[in-house]
Coordinates of C-alpha atoms and ligand atoms in Angstrom, one line a residue:
M172 CA 0.0 0.0 0.0
E173 CA 1.3 3.5 -0.9
L174 CA 0.2 6.7 0.8
I175 CA -0.3 9.2 -2.1
I176 CA -1.7 12.1 0.0
P177 CA -1.9 12.1 3.8
A178 CA -5.1 13.1 5.6
I179 CA -5.8 16.8 5.9
K180 CA -4.0 18.0 9.1
T181 CA -7.2 19.3 10.8
A182 CA -9.2 16.2 9.9
A183 CA -6.4 13.9 11.1
G184 CA -6.2 15.9 14.4
I185 CA -9.9 15.7 15.0
C186 CA -10.5 12.1 13.9
G187 CA -7.3 10.6 15.4
R188 CA -6.6 6.9 14.7
Q189 CA -9.6 4.6 14.8
K190 CA -9.3 1.8 17.3
L191 CA -11.6 -1.1 17.1
Q192 CA -12.4 -3.8 19.5
E193 CA -11.1 -7.3 18.9
G194 CA -13.2 -9.2 16.4
Q195 CA -15.5 -6.2 15.6
S196 CA -16.8 -6.6 12.1
C197 CA -16.2 -3.8 9.6
R198 CA -17.2 -2.5 6.2
L199 CA -15.8 -0.1 3.7
S200 CA -16.7 3.5 4.6
R201 CA -19.4 5.1 2.6
H202 CA -17.2 8.1 2.3
C203 CA -14.5 6.1 0.6
V204 CA -14.3 6.4 -3.2
S205 CA -12.3 3.7 -5.1
L206 CA -11.0 3.9 -8.6
M207 CA -9.2 1.2 -10.6
T208 CA -6.0 2.5 -12.3
E209 CA -3.2 0.8 -14.3
E210 CA -1.2 0.8 -11.1
G211 CA -3.8 -0.7 -8.8
T212 CA -6.8 0.6 -6.9
L213 CA -6.9 4.2 -5.5
F214 CA -8.9 4.7 -2.3
Y215 CA -9.8 8.3 -1.4
H216 CA -11.4 9.2 2.0
V217 CA -13.7 12.1 1.3
L218 CA -13.8 13.2 4.9
T219 CA -10.1 13.0 5.9
G220 CA -8.7 13.7 2.4
A221 CA -6.3 10.8 2.5
L222 CA -5.5 9.0 -0.8
V223 CA -3.9 5.6 -0.9
L224 CA -2.9 3.2 -3.7
M225 CA -3.4 -0.6 -3.3
P226 CA -1.2 -2.2 -6.0
G227 CA -2.5 -5.8 -5.9
Q228 CA -5.9 -7.5 -5.6
E229 CA -5.1 -8.7 -2.1
I230 CA -5.5 -6.6 1.0
T231 CA -3.0 -7.9 3.5
E232 CA -3.6 -7.9 7.3
N233 CA -1.2 -4.9 7.7
D234 CA -3.0 -3.0 4.9
R235 CA -6.3 -3.6 6.6
R236 CA -5.0 -2.4 9.9
V237 CA -3.7 0.8 8.4
L238 CA -6.9 1.4 6.4
T239 CA -9.0 0.8 9.6
E240 CA -6.8 3.2 11.6
N241 CA -7.4 5.8 8.9
W242 CA -11.2 5.3 8.8
F243 CA -11.4 3.7 5.4
Y244 CA -13.0 0.7 7.2
V245 CA -15.6 1.4 9.9
P246 CA -17.8 -0.7 12.1
E247 CA -20.9 -2.1 10.5
D248 CA -23.2 0.1 12.6
F249 CA -21.1 3.3 12.4
H250 CA -23.1 6.5 11.8
E251 CA -20.9 8.2 9.2
E252 CA -23.2 11.2 8.5
Q253 CA -23.2 12.1 12.2
F254 CA -19.4 11.6 12.4
A255 CA -18.8 13.9 9.4
D256 CA -21.1 16.5 10.9
E257 CA -19.3 16.4 14.2
V258 CA -15.8 16.6 12.5
R259 CA -17.0 19.7 10.5
R260 CA -18.6 21.2 13.6
I261 CA -15.3 21.0 15.5
A262 CA -13.3 22.2 12.5
G263 CA -15.7 25.2 12.3
M264 CA -14.8 26.2 15.8
M265 CA -11.1 26.5 15.0
P266 CA -10.6 29.6 12.8
P267 CA -11.5 32.8 14.6
P268 CA -14.7 34.3 13.3
A269 CA -14.3 36.9 10.6
K270 CA -13.9 40.4 12.1
H271 CA -14.6 42.3 8.9
R272 CA -16.3 41.8 5.6
T273 CA -13.8 41.6 2.8
S274 CA -15.7 40.0 0.0
F275 CA -18.5 41.8 -1.7
T276 CA -20.7 40.9 -4.6
V277 CA -22.1 44.1 -6.1
L278 CA -25.0 44.2 -8.6
P279 CA -24.7 47.5 -10.5
T280 CA -27.9 46.5 -12.2
T281 CA -30.3 43.6 -12.6
D282 CA -30.9 44.7 -16.2
C283 CA -29.3 42.9 -19.1
N284 CA -29.1 43.1 -22.9
A285 CA -29.2 39.4 -23.5
R286 CA -32.4 37.4 -23.5
C287 CA -31.2 33.8 -22.8
F288 CA -34.2 31.4 -22.8
Y289 CA -32.8 29.6 -19.6
C290 CA -32.2 32.8 -17.5
Y291 CA -33.2 32.2 -13.9
E292 CA -33.7 35.9 -13.4
I293 CA -36.6 36.1 -15.9
G294 CA -39.4 38.1 -14.4
I295 CA -37.4 39.9 -11.7
R296 CA -37.5 43.7 -11.5
R297 CA -34.9 45.4 -13.8
F298 CA -33.3 48.3 -12.0
S299 CA -29.9 50.0 -11.7
M300 CA -27.8 51.5 -9.0
S301 CA -27.9 55.3 -8.9
P302 CA -24.7 57.4 -8.6
E303 CA -25.7 58.3 -5.1
T304 CA -26.1 54.7 -4.1
A305 CA -22.8 53.8 -5.7
R306 CA -21.1 56.4 -3.5
D307 CA -22.9 55.0 -0.4
T308 CA -21.8 51.5 -1.4
A309 CA -18.2 52.5 -1.5
E310 CA -18.5 54.2 1.9
Y311 CA -20.2 51.0 3.3
I312 CA -17.5 48.8 1.9
R313 CA -14.8 51.0 3.3
K314 CA -16.3 50.9 6.8
A315 CA -17.3 47.2 6.7
S316 CA -13.8 46.1 5.7
G317 CA -12.1 47.8 8.7
G318 CA -9.1 48.8 6.6
E319 CA -8.5 45.3 5.2
A320 CA -8.1 44.8 1.4
V321 CA -11.4 43.8 -0.3
R322 CA -12.4 41.8 -3.3
I323 CA -15.4 42.8 -5.3
R324 CA -17.3 40.6 -7.7
W325 CA -19.5 42.5 -10.2
F326 CA -22.6 40.6 -10.9
G327 CA -26.0 41.3 -12.5
G328 CA -27.9 41.3 -14.8
E329 CA -25.1 42.5 -17.0
P330 CA -22.8 44.6 -14.8
L331 CA -21.5 46.5 -17.8
Y332 CA -25.0 47.8 -18.4
N333 CA -24.2 50.2 -15.6
R334 CA -20.5 50.8 -15.7
E335 CA -20.9 54.2 -14.2
A336 CA -21.7 52.7 -10.8
I337 CA -18.6 50.5 -11.1
D338 CA -16.5 53.6 -11.9
I339 CA -17.9 55.5 -8.9
I340 CA -17.4 52.7 -6.4
C341 CA -13.8 52.1 -7.5
T342 CA -12.9 55.8 -7.6
E343 CA -14.3 56.4 -4.2
L344 CA -12.6 53.3 -2.7
G345 CA -9.3 54.5 -4.2
R346 CA -9.9 58.0 -2.8
G347 CA -10.6 56.6 0.7
G348 CA -7.4 54.4 0.6
T349 CA -9.2 51.0 0.5
E350 CA -7.1 48.4 -1.4
Y351 CA -9.3 46.5 -3.8
E352 CA -9.4 44.1 -6.7
S353 CA -12.3 42.7 -8.6
G354 CA -13.8 39.9 -10.6
M355 CA -16.8 39.9 -12.9
V356 CA -19.5 37.7 -14.3
S357 CA -20.5 39.1 -17.7
T358 CA -21.5 38.3 -21.2
G359 CA -18.3 40.1 -22.4
Y360 CA -20.4 41.8 -25.1
Y361 CA -19.4 45.3 -24.0
M362 CA -15.7 44.5 -23.1
D363 CA -14.2 46.5 -25.9
E364 CA -10.6 47.8 -25.9
E365 CA -11.4 50.9 -24.0
T366 CA -13.4 49.1 -21.4
V367 CA -10.7 46.5 -20.9
K368 CA -8.2 49.3 -20.3
K369 CA -10.5 50.9 -17.7
A370 CA -11.2 47.5 -16.1
V371 CA -7.5 46.8 -15.5
Q372 CA -6.6 50.4 -14.4
L373 CA -9.6 51.5 -12.4
W374 CA -11.6 48.4 -11.5
H375 CA -8.4 46.3 -10.8
L376 CA -10.2 43.5 -12.7
K377 CA -8.3 40.2 -12.2
E378 CA -10.7 37.7 -13.6
I379 CA -13.9 37.4 -15.5
Q380 CA -16.4 34.6 -16.2
I381 CA -18.1 34.7 -19.6
T382 CA -20.7 32.3 -20.7
V383 CA -20.6 31.0 -24.3
D384 CA -23.5 28.7 -25.1
G385 CA -22.4 27.4 -28.5
T386 CA -20.7 28.2 -31.8
E387 CA -21.7 31.2 -33.8
K388 CA -25.2 30.3 -34.9
I389 CA -26.3 28.7 -31.6
Y390 CA -24.7 31.4 -29.5
N391 CA -26.3 34.3 -31.4
R392 CA -29.7 32.6 -31.2
T393 CA -29.4 31.8 -27.5
K394 CA -28.2 35.1 -26.3
A395 CA -30.7 37.0 -28.5
Y396 CA -29.1 40.4 -27.6
I397 CA -31.6 43.3 -27.9
D398 CA -28.8 45.4 -29.3
A399 CA -27.0 42.7 -31.4
D400 CA -24.6 43.7 -34.0
A401 CA -23.9 41.6 -37.1
N402 CA -22.1 38.9 -35.2
P403 CA -22.2 38.9 -31.4
F404 CA -20.3 35.6 -31.2
E405 CA -17.2 37.0 -33.0
R406 CA -17.5 40.2 -31.0
V407 CA -17.3 38.3 -27.7
M408 CA -14.4 36.1 -29.0
K409 CA -12.5 39.3 -29.8
H410 CA -13.2 40.7 -26.4
I411 CA -12.0 37.5 -24.7
G412 CA -8.7 37.9 -26.7
L413 CA -8.4 41.5 -25.5
L414 CA -8.9 40.5 -21.9
L415 CA -6.3 37.8 -22.1
A416 CA -3.9 40.1 -23.8
A417 CA -4.4 42.4 -20.8
R418 CA -3.6 39.5 -18.5
V419 CA -7.1 39.2 -17.1
G420 CA -8.0 35.6 -16.2
V421 CA -10.9 34.5 -18.4
T422 CA -13.1 31.5 -17.5
V423 CA -15.5 30.5 -20.3
R424 CA -18.6 28.8 -19.0
L425 CA -20.2 26.4 -21.4
N426 CA -23.9 26.0 -20.4
M427 CA -25.1 22.6 -21.6
D428 CA -28.5 21.1 -22.2
A429 CA -29.5 18.3 -24.6
R430 CA -29.9 20.7 -27.6
N431 CA -26.4 22.3 -27.6
A432 CA -24.3 19.5 -26.1
D433 CA -22.9 18.3 -29.5
D434 CA -22.3 21.9 -30.6
L435 CA -20.4 22.6 -27.3
L436 CA -17.9 19.9 -28.3
V437 CA -17.2 21.8 -31.5
L438 CA -17.0 25.0 -29.5
A439 CA -14.5 23.4 -27.1
E440 CA -12.2 22.8 -30.1
D441 CA -12.8 26.3 -31.4
I442 CA -12.0 28.2 -28.2
S443 CA -9.0 25.9 -27.5
R444 CA -7.7 26.8 -31.0
R445 CA -8.2 30.5 -30.2
F446 CA -7.1 30.8 -26.6
A447 CA -5.3 27.7 -25.3
G448 CA -1.9 29.4 -25.7
S449 CA -2.8 31.8 -22.9
P450 CA -2.0 30.7 -19.4
N451 CA -5.0 32.8 -18.2
A452 CA -7.7 31.1 -20.2
R453 CA -9.9 28.4 -18.7
A454 CA -13.2 26.8 -19.5
Y455 CA -15.7 24.5 -17.8
V456 CA -19.0 22.9 -18.5
A457 CA -22.2 23.6 -16.4
L458 CA -25.3 21.5 -16.7
L459 CA -28.4 23.8 -17.1
H460 CA -31.1 23.4 -14.5
D461 CA -34.6 23.4 -15.7
F462 CA -36.0 26.4 -13.7
T463 CA -37.8 27.9 -16.7
G464 CA -39.3 24.8 -18.1
K465 CA -37.6 25.6 -21.4
I466 CA -34.5 23.5 -21.1
H467 CA -34.0 20.6 -23.5
R468 CA -33.7 17.5 -21.3
F469 CA -31.5 14.6 -22.0
D470 CA -33.1 11.1 -22.5
T471 CA -30.8 9.3 -20.1
Q472 CA -28.3 10.0 -17.3
K473 CA -25.8 8.1 -19.3
E474 CA -26.1 10.5 -22.2
I475 CA -25.6 13.5 -19.9
L476 CA -22.4 12.1 -18.4
M477 CA -21.1 10.9 -21.8
K478 CA -21.5 14.3 -23.5
Y479 CA -20.3 16.2 -20.4
R480 CA -17.1 14.1 -20.3
A481 CA -16.5 14.4 -24.0
I482 CA -16.5 18.2 -23.8
C483 CA -14.3 18.2 -20.6
D484 CA -11.9 15.7 -22.2
K485 CA -11.6 18.0 -25.3
L486 CA -10.8 21.0 -23.1
K487 CA -8.4 19.0 -21.0
E488 CA -6.6 17.8 -24.1
H489 CA -5.8 21.4 -25.0
G490 CA -5.0 22.4 -21.4
M491 CA -8.1 24.6 -21.2
L492 CA -10.2 22.7 -18.6
R493 CA -10.6 24.5 -15.3
Q494 CA -9.6 21.8 -12.9
K495 CA -9.8 21.8 -9.1
K496 CA -7.5 19.8 -7.0
L497 CA -8.5 17.4 -4.1
P498 CA -9.3 19.7 -1.2
R499 CA -6.6 20.2 1.4
Q500 CA -8.8 21.8 4.0
I501 CA -12.1 20.8 5.5
R502 CA -14.6 22.9 3.6
L503 CA -16.8 24.7 6.1
N504 CA -19.0 26.8 4.0
C505 CA -20.8 26.5 0.6
C506 CA -20.4 30.0 -0.9
M507 CA -20.8 33.7 -0.1
A508 CA -24.3 33.0 1.2
D509 CA -23.1 31.2 4.4
D510 CA -19.8 33.1 4.7
D511 CA -19.7 35.8 7.3
A512 CA -16.9 37.7 5.5
S513 CA -19.1 38.1 2.4
E514 CA -22.1 40.2 1.4
T515 CA -24.1 41.0 -1.7
I516 CA -25.1 44.6 -2.4
L517 CA -28.2 45.1 -4.6
P518 CA -28.7 48.1 -6.9
D519 CA -30.9 49.9 -4.4
G520 CA -28.4 49.5 -1.6
R521 CA -30.1 46.6 0.2
I522 CA -27.7 43.9 1.5
G523 CA -28.2 40.2 1.0
R524 CA -26.6 36.8 1.1
C525 CA -26.7 35.1 -2.3
E526 CA -25.4 36.5 -5.6
H527 CA -28.7 35.7 -7.3
Y528 CA -31.3 38.4 -6.8
S529 CA -34.0 37.3 -4.4
E530 CA -36.3 39.0 -1.9
T531 CA -35.7 36.2 0.6
M532 CA -32.1 37.0 1.3
I533 CA -32.2 40.6 2.5
T534 CA -30.3 41.1 5.8
G535 CA -29.9 44.9 5.8
D536 CA -29.1 48.1 4.0
I537 CA -25.9 49.9 3.3
R538 CA -27.3 53.1 4.8
S539 CA -28.5 51.7 8.2
G540 CA -25.6 49.2 8.5
E541 CA -28.0 47.0 10.5
R542 CA -27.9 43.2 10.0
N543 CA -30.8 40.8 10.3
E544 CA -29.0 37.9 12.0
A545 CA -32.0 35.6 11.7
V546 CA -32.0 35.7 7.9
A547 CA -28.2 35.3 7.9
Q548 CA -28.6 32.2 10.0
Q549 CA -31.3 30.8 7.8
W550 CA -28.9 31.0 4.9
K551 CA -26.5 28.7 6.8
E552 CA -28.9 25.8 7.0
R553 CA -27.7 22.9 4.9
F554 CA -29.8 21.3 2.2
S555 CA -30.3 17.5 2.6
S556 CA -32.0 14.9 0.6
P557 CA -32.8 11.2 1.3
E558 CA -29.8 10.3 -0.9
C559 CA -27.3 12.1 1.4
A560 CA -27.2 9.2 3.9
E561 CA -25.6 6.9 1.3
C562 CA -23.7 9.5 -0.6
A563 CA -19.9 9.4 -0.7
L564 CA -19.8 13.1 -1.4
Y565 CA -21.5 14.0 1.9
P566 CA -18.4 15.3 3.8
I567 CA -17.5 17.8 1.0
C568 CA -21.1 18.7 0.0
N569 CA -22.1 22.0 1.6
R570 CA -25.3 22.8 -0.4
L571 CA -27.7 25.2 1.2
K572 CA -31.4 24.8 1.8
M573 CA -32.2 28.3 0.5
C574 CA -30.1 28.0 -2.6
E575 CA -32.1 28.4 -5.8
W576 CA -30.0 25.7 -7.5
N577 CA -31.4 23.1 -5.1
R578 CA -35.0 23.9 -6.1
D579 CA -35.1 20.6 -8.1
G580 CA -33.4 18.6 -5.3
C581 CA -30.2 16.7 -5.8
T582 CA -30.3 15.1 -9.2
E583 CA -28.5 11.9 -10.2
A584 CA -26.8 13.9 -12.9
D585 CA -25.4 16.4 -10.4
R586 CA -24.0 13.6 -8.3
E587 CA -22.5 11.7 -11.2
I588 CA -20.8 14.7 -12.6
R589 CA -19.4 15.6 -9.1
M590 CA -18.2 12.0 -8.7
A591 CA -16.6 12.0 -12.1
E592 CA -14.8 15.2 -11.3
L593 CA -13.6 13.8 -8.0
K594 CA -12.2 10.7 -9.7
E595 CA -10.4 12.9 -12.2
Q596 CA -8.9 14.7 -9.3
M597 CA -7.7 11.4 -7.7
L598 CA -6.0 10.5 -10.9
D599 CA -4.4 13.9 -11.2
A600 CA -3.1 13.6 -7.6
L601 CA -1.5 10.2 -8.4
R602 CA 0.1 11.7 -11.6
E603 CA 1.5 14.6 -9.6
Y604 CA 2.8 12.3 -6.9
R605 CA 4.6 10.2 -9.5
E606 CA 6.1 13.3 -11.2
R607 CA 7.3 14.5 -7.8
K608 CA 8.9 11.1 -7.0
G609 CA 10.5 11.1 -10.4
E610 CA 12.1 14.5 -9.8
E611 CA 13.3 13.5 -6.4
K612 CA 15.3 10.5 -7.9
Ligands
SF4_300 S1 -26.7 30.2 -2.4 FE1 -26.6 29.0 -4.3 S2 -27.0 30.4 -5.9 FE2 -26.5 31.6 -4.1 S3 -24.3 32.1 -4.2 FE3 -24.6 30.2 -3.0 S4 -24.4 28.5 -4.5 FE4 -24.8 30.4 -5.7
SF4_301 S1 -24.4 15.4 -3.5 FE1 -26.6 15.3 -3.1 S2 -27.0 13.3 -2.1 FE2 -24.8 13.8 -2.0 S3 -24.5 14.8 -0.1 FE3 -24.8 16.4 -1.6 S4 -27.0 16.8 -1.5 FE4 -26.7 14.9 -0.5

């Protein structure tokens, strides 16, 4: 047996070594994910983060002892969900609570020039931040951050539909001496040369996420811009090139449903040809959720996974796939909504939890500075479904009950995609381990 990655320090410290009574019968942990490789079987413990390789078919007495001590084997009647909750509860008490807010998602507007058929914001009020509210927002951020550097994420709607508010907030922050950098979620449609220049110099833009739903014809039809020029697809491609040349990290999000999946494979090749040479270009695939009733559904789970993998493999082949590594810390929160250091500021100055506009998330207002703790606590409640008890992903799954994305529960496709990603990460970890070992020789 070979230890590829040791357990996460905090997890190892909390769990300790498992000691069993003589003759106690055991089973493989539900939080253990196994994967056959050319070198043997990899076992990953999702709670502790330990990764081991078993070269042969046989598990020796000694292997079994080590695996048991490290929680890969547990007693038959062991309550793993409770154990994982307890480990996370203890881990959550370790870092001191955030003193200041340093991460802000700001919606300069909820309005947008695209009319994507799948938009989850269809029907919400379209409104923009006034110059006065932008100034108040900067003042609020300055006070809430307590002198610490802040990170702002411009979200919408389309944030560039109200760039004046972004200009004001950044100018005021700079004037007040607050250090800041920013990211953005945008269609990229308005990111022309002049805007990129301003984005780098004034907004301190470090990264941007741009959704591309298909090659030219499908993209132009899906986005259905109300102010479309002759070819919005080529315009956005050009803008991605400008951003990359200015060293802004660009993540292209490929939204997939049954109708565009084959086309996304072609797109993956196309964007790789255009941008794979840049170290700052990344892309990933996201499965669309059917909130609008207009999504084209796949016939089978198998089809979803097959198409999803094919696109990811294409991106990976060109070094474009956004890949995460196996976690090296116990993940305590899901996202901004349950993170006390984060806040979302709406165009009218109300403060909320989640980046997606919703009336159920309001915790306060930039002018009063008050915070409704009850709502903030509600946003920390975890989502659970009947499948969680048997799910290997449970220790790293932090979905929230209030999150819109969980409206349709936890789908089999979600789980399979997450599991496929985890297995890729296990293989990557083994590859990196071998490379390191090779270098050491
Ligand atoms: S609650 Fe859900 S939708 Fe909102 S920021 Fe978190 S993950 Fe995103
Ligand atoms: S992936 Fe789904 S079933 Fe698994 S733990 Fe998360 S919510 Fe539960």
